[in-house]
Coordinates of C-alpha atoms in Angstrom, one line a residue:
X1 CA 38.6 77.4 28.7
X2 CA 41.2 76.1 26.3
X3 CA 44.4 77.5 24.9
X4 CA 44.3 79.6 21.7
X5 CA 47.2 79.2 19.4
X6 CA 48.0 81.9 16.9
X7 CA 50.2 80.9 13.9
X8 CA 52.7 82.8 11.8
X9 CA 51.4 84.4 8.6
X10 CA 53.5 83.3 5.7
X11 CA 52.1 85.9 3.3
X12 CA 53.9 88.8 4.9
X13 CA 57.1 86.9 5.3
X14 CA 56.9 85.8 1.7
X15 CA 56.6 89.4 0.5
X16 CA 59.6 90.4 2.6
X17 CA 61.6 87.5 1.2
X18 CA 60.7 88.3 -2.4
X19 CA 61.5 92.0 -1.8
X20 CA 64.9 91.0 -0.5
X21 CA 65.5 88.7 -3.4
X22 CA 64.5 91.5 -5.8
X23 CA 67.0 93.9 -4.3
X24 CA 69.7 91.2 -4.4
X25 CA 69.0 90.7 -8.1
X26 CA 69.1 94.5 -8.9
X27 CA 72.3 95.1 -6.9
X28 CA 74.0 92.0 -8.4
X29 CA 73.0 93.1 -11.9
X30 CA 74.3 96.6 -11.3
X31 CA 77.6 95.3 -9.8
X32 CA 78.2 92.8 -12.7
X33 CA 77.1 94.8 -15.7
X34 CA 78.1 98.3 -14.6
X35 CA 75.6 100.1 -16.8
X36 CA 75.6 103.8 -17.6
X37 CA 72.9 105.4 -15.5
X38 CA 72.3 108.9 -16.7
X39 CA 75.6 110.8 -16.3
X40 CA 76.9 108.3 -13.6
X41 CA 78.9 105.3 -14.6
X42 CA 79.6 102.5 -12.3
X43 CA 83.4 102.0 -12.6
X44 CA 85.0 98.8 -11.2
X45 CA 86.6 99.6 -7.9
X46 CA 84.6 102.8 -7.4
X47 CA 82.5 103.6 -4.4
X48 CA 79.3 102.9 -6.4
X49 CA 80.7 99.5 -7.3
X50 CA 81.4 98.9 -3.6
X51 CA 77.8 100.0 -2.7
X52 CA 76.4 97.5 -5.1
X53 CA 78.5 94.6 -3.8
X54 CA 77.6 95.5 -0.2
X55 CA 73.9 95.7 -1.2
X56 CA 74.2 92.1 -2.6
X57 CA 75.6 90.9 0.8
X58 CA 73.2 92.8 3.0
X59 CA 70.0 92.1 1.1
X60 CA 71.2 88.5 0.6
X61 CA 71.4 88.1 4.3
X62 CA 67.9 89.5 4.6
X63 CA 66.7 87.1 2.0
X64 CA 68.3 84.3 4.0
X65 CA 66.7 85.3 7.3
X66 CA 63.2 85.7 5.7
X67 CA 63.7 82.5 3.8
X68 CA 64.5 80.6 6.9
X69 CA 61.5 82.2 8.7
X70 CA 59.3 81.1 5.8
X71 CA 59.9 77.4 6.7
X72 CA 59.0 77.8 10.4
X73 CA 55.2 77.4 10.4
X74 CA 55.0 77.0 14.1
X75 CA 52.8 78.6 16.7
X76 CA 54.0 82.1 17.6
X77 CA 51.6 83.1 20.4
X78 CA 49.6 80.9 22.7
X79 CA 47.0 82.4 25.0
X80 CA 45.2 80.4 27.7
X81 CA 44.0 80.3 31.3
X82 CA 47.6 80.1 32.6
X83 CA 48.7 83.3 30.7
X84 CA 50.4 84.3 27.5
X85 CA 53.2 82.4 25.8
X86 CA 54.7 84.6 23.1
X87 CA 57.7 82.7 21.7
X88 CA 59.2 86.0 20.6
X89 CA 59.3 87.2 24.2
X90 CA 59.9 84.3 26.5
X91 CA 60.7 80.7 26.6
X92 CA 57.8 79.8 28.9
X93 CA 54.4 81.1 29.9
X94 CA 53.9 84.6 31.3
X95 CA 51.3 84.0 34.0
X96 CA 48.3 86.3 34.2
X97 CA 49.0 87.1 37.9
X98 CA 52.4 88.7 36.9
X99 CA 50.8 91.0 34.3
X100 CA 49.8 94.2 36.0
X101 CA 48.1 95.7 32.9
X102 CA 47.7 94.9 29.3
X103 CA 46.8 97.8 27.1
X104 CA 46.4 98.3 23.3
X105 CA 48.9 100.7 21.8
X106 CA 49.0 102.3 18.4
X107 CA 52.6 103.2 17.3
X108 CA 52.8 104.7 13.9
X109 CA 50.7 102.4 11.7
X110 CA 51.0 99.2 13.8
X111 CA 49.0 98.0 16.8
X112 CA 50.5 96.3 19.8
X113 CA 49.6 95.1 23.2
X114 CA 51.7 96.6 25.9
X115 CA 52.4 94.2 28.8
X116 CA 53.2 95.8 32.2
X117 CA 54.8 93.1 34.2
X118 CA 55.4 93.1 37.9
X119 CA 59.2 93.9 38.3
X120 CA 59.8 91.1 40.9
X121 CA 58.1 88.6 38.7
X122 CA 59.8 89.8 35.6
X123 CA 63.2 88.8 37.1
X124 CA 62.0 85.2 37.3
X125 CA 60.6 85.0 33.7
X126 CA 63.0 83.6 31.1
X127 CA 63.0 86.4 28.5
X128 CA 64.5 86.1 25.1
X129 CA 67.3 88.4 24.0
X130 CA 64.9 90.1 21.7
X131 CA 62.5 90.8 24.5
X132 CA 65.2 92.2 26.8
X133 CA 66.5 94.4 24.0
X134 CA 63.1 95.8 23.0
X135 CA 62.3 96.4 26.6
X136 CA 65.4 98.5 26.9
X137 CA 64.4 100.4 23.7
X138 CA 60.9 101.0 25.2
X139 CA 62.3 102.6 28.3
X140 CA 60.4 105.8 27.6
X141 CA 57.2 103.7 27.9
X142 CA 58.2 102.2 31.3
X143 CA 60.2 99.0 30.5
X144 CA 57.2 97.3 29.0
X145 CA 57.0 94.3 26.7
X146 CA 55.1 94.6 23.5
X147 CA 53.1 91.9 21.7
X148 CA 52.6 92.5 18.0
X149 CA 50.0 91.0 15.8
X150 CA 51.8 91.9 12.6
X151 CA 53.2 88.5 11.6
X152 CA 50.2 86.5 12.9
X153 CA 47.4 85.0 10.8
X154 CA 44.5 87.3 11.4
X155 CA 46.8 90.1 12.6
X156 CA 46.0 92.3 15.6
X157 CA 42.3 91.6 15.6
X158 CA 42.9 87.9 16.1
X159 CA 45.3 88.7 18.9
X160 CA 42.8 91.1 20.5
X161 CA 40.0 88.5 20.4
X162 CA 42.2 85.8 21.9
X163 CA 43.3 88.0 24.7
X164 CA 39.8 89.2 25.3
X165 CA 38.4 85.6 25.5
X166 CA 41.2 84.2 27.7
X167 CA 42.1 87.0 30.1
X168 CA 40.7 86.5 33.5
X169 CA 38.4 89.3 34.8
X170 CA 40.0 91.8 37.1

């Protein structure tokens, strides 16, 4: 059995990048031209002017983040006989023997896999800051780690197929 690599989908990242750029352009246009919008006028130094300038900064940072992600076409998730290596969660493989259960989960309109990790083994795994933070947020679900297929080529179905083919029978 070989390792299955799932790559990042640049189409979703590109749409988020373009959306951020569009909001930067609109906020910048509103801040610089101060047009009359209905009965409201954007006056220099007013709160509305401040909102537009903050919008340029915040959406500009978003465009920068999505733009940098756009040029990272590397492998996001690897699934093989040794376990799961989700680069968003850990800096090394999560062995199959440490995963107590792996269950599909539907949360709002997104699908995930919920990994229930043995607590003793979880202390030895090198988790990323993002994984530790989201595990804390998911405390109502039992300190689980979630694997999303949202930014992968093929999405959740490709992730489900890879896990189904590589997971050892229990």
